[in-house]
GROMACS .gro file of C-alpha atoms in nm:
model
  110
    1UNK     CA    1  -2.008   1.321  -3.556
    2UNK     CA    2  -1.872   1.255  -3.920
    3UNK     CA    3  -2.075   0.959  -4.014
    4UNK     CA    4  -2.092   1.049  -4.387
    5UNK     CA    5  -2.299   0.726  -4.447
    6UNK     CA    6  -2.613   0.875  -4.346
    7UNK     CA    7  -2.665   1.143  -4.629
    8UNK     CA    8  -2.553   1.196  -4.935
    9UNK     CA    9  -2.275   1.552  -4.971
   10UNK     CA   10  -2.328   1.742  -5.314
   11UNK     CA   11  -2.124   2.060  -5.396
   12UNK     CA   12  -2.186   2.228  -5.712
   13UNK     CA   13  -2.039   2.570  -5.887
   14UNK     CA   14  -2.290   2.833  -5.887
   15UNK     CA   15  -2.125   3.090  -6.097
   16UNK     CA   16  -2.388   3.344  -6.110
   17UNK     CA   17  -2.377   3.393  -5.734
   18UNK     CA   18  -1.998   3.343  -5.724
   19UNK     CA   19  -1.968   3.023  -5.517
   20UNK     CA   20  -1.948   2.676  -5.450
   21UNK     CA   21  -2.268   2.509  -5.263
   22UNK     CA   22  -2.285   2.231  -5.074
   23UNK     CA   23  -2.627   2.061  -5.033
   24UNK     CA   24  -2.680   1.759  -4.818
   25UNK     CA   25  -2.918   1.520  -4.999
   26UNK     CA   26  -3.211   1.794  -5.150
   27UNK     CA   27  -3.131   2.098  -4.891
   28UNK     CA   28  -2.876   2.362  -4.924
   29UNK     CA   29  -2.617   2.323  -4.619
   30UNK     CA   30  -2.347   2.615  -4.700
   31UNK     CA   31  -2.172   2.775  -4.942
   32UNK     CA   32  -1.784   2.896  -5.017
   33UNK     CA   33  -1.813   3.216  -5.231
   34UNK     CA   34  -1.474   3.343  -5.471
   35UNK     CA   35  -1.400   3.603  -5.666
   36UNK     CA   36  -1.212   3.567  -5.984
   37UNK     CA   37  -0.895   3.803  -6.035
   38UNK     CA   38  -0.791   3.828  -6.427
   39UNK     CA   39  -0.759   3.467  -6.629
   40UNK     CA   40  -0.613   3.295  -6.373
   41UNK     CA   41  -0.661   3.408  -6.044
   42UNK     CA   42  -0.955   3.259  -5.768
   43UNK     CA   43  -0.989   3.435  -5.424
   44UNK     CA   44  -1.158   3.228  -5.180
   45UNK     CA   45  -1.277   3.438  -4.909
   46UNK     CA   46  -1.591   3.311  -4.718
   47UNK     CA   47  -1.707   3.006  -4.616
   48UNK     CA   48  -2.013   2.898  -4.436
   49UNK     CA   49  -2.160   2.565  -4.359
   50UNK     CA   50  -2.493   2.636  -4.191
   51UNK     CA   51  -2.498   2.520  -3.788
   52UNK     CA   52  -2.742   2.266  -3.819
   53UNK     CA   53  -2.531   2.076  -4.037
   54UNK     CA   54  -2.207   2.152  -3.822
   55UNK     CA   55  -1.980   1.837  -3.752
   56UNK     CA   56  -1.993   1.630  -4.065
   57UNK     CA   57  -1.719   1.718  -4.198
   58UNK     CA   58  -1.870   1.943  -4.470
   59UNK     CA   59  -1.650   2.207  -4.498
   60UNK     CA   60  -1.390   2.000  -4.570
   61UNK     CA   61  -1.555   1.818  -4.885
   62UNK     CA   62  -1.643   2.171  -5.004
   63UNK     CA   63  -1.346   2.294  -5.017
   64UNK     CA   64  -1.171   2.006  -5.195
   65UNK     CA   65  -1.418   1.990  -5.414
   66UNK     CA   66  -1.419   2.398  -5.455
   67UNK     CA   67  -1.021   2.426  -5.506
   68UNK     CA   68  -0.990   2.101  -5.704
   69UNK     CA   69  -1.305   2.246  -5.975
   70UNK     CA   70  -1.123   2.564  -5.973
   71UNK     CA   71  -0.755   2.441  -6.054
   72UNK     CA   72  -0.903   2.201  -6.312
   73UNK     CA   73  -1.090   2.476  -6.493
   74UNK     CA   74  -0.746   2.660  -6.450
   75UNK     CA   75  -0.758   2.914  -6.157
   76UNK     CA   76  -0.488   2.977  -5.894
   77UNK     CA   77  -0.651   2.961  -5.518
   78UNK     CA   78  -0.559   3.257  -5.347
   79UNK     CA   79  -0.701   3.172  -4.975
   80UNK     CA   80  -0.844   3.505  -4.810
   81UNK     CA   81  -1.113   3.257  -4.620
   82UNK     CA   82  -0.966   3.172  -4.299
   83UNK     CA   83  -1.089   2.802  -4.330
   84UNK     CA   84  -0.981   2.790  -4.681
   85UNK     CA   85  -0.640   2.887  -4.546
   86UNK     CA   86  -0.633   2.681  -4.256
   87UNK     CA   87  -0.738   2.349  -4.458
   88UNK     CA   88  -0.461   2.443  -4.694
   89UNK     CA   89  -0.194   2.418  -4.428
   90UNK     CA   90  -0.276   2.086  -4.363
   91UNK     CA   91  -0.368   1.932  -4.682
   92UNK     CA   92  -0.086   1.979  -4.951
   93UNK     CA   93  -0.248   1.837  -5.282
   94UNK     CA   94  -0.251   2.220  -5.386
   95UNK     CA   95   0.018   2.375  -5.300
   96UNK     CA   96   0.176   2.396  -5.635
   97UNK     CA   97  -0.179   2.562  -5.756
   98UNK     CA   98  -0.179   2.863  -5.479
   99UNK     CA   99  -0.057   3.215  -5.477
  100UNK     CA  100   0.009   3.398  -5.142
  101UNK     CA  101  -0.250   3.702  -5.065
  102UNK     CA  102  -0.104   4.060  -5.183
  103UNK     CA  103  -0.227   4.409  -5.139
  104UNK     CA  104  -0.415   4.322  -5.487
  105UNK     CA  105  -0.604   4.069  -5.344
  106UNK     CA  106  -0.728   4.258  -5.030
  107UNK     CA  107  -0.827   4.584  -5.236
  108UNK     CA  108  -1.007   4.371  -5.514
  109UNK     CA  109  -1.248   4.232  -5.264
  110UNK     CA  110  -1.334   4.580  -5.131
   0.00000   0.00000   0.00000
């Protein structure tokens, strides 16, 4: 089911927890959390939309509206996440705004 028509999808930065949430109408619904490297640099690494708002198609507005917030501000995506980099590989918008994940990445979110 991905009738979008019957709520209303919100995402918002929350910078002091280090993520993007998602809220559906008035009630959180998941999150996507990053972790900035340097000036430029935003590893997304976990994503969660909670089960029962599963099928909607939530995920997917969170993370285009999580990677297009971050590129705007001026932050590389570097796509730890396993949905993150899975909804990359199909939806090429920013690929000229993502770095591939290096040893630096991996240790930084140790």
């Amino acid at each position: 089911m991905n009738d979008q028509s019957q709520y209303e999808a919100t995402v918002r930065d929350n910078p002091d927890e280090t993520r993007f949430d998602v809220f559906v109408d008035d009630t959180h619904a998941g999150f996507s959390v990053y972790k900035d490297i340097g000036e430029t640099q935003r590893i997304f690494y976990h994503t969660v939309v909670f089960e029962e708002f599963g099928g909607r198609g939530l995920a997917g507005t969170l993370t285009r509206t999580a990677l297009s917030t971050s590129v705007q501000a001026g932050h590389r995506i570097v796509a730890v996440c396993p949905y993150v980099k899975k909804w990359l590989a199909t939806h090429h918008d920013f690929d000229d705004a993502t770095d591939p994940v290096g040893r630096e990445h991996v240790r930084a979110l140790r």
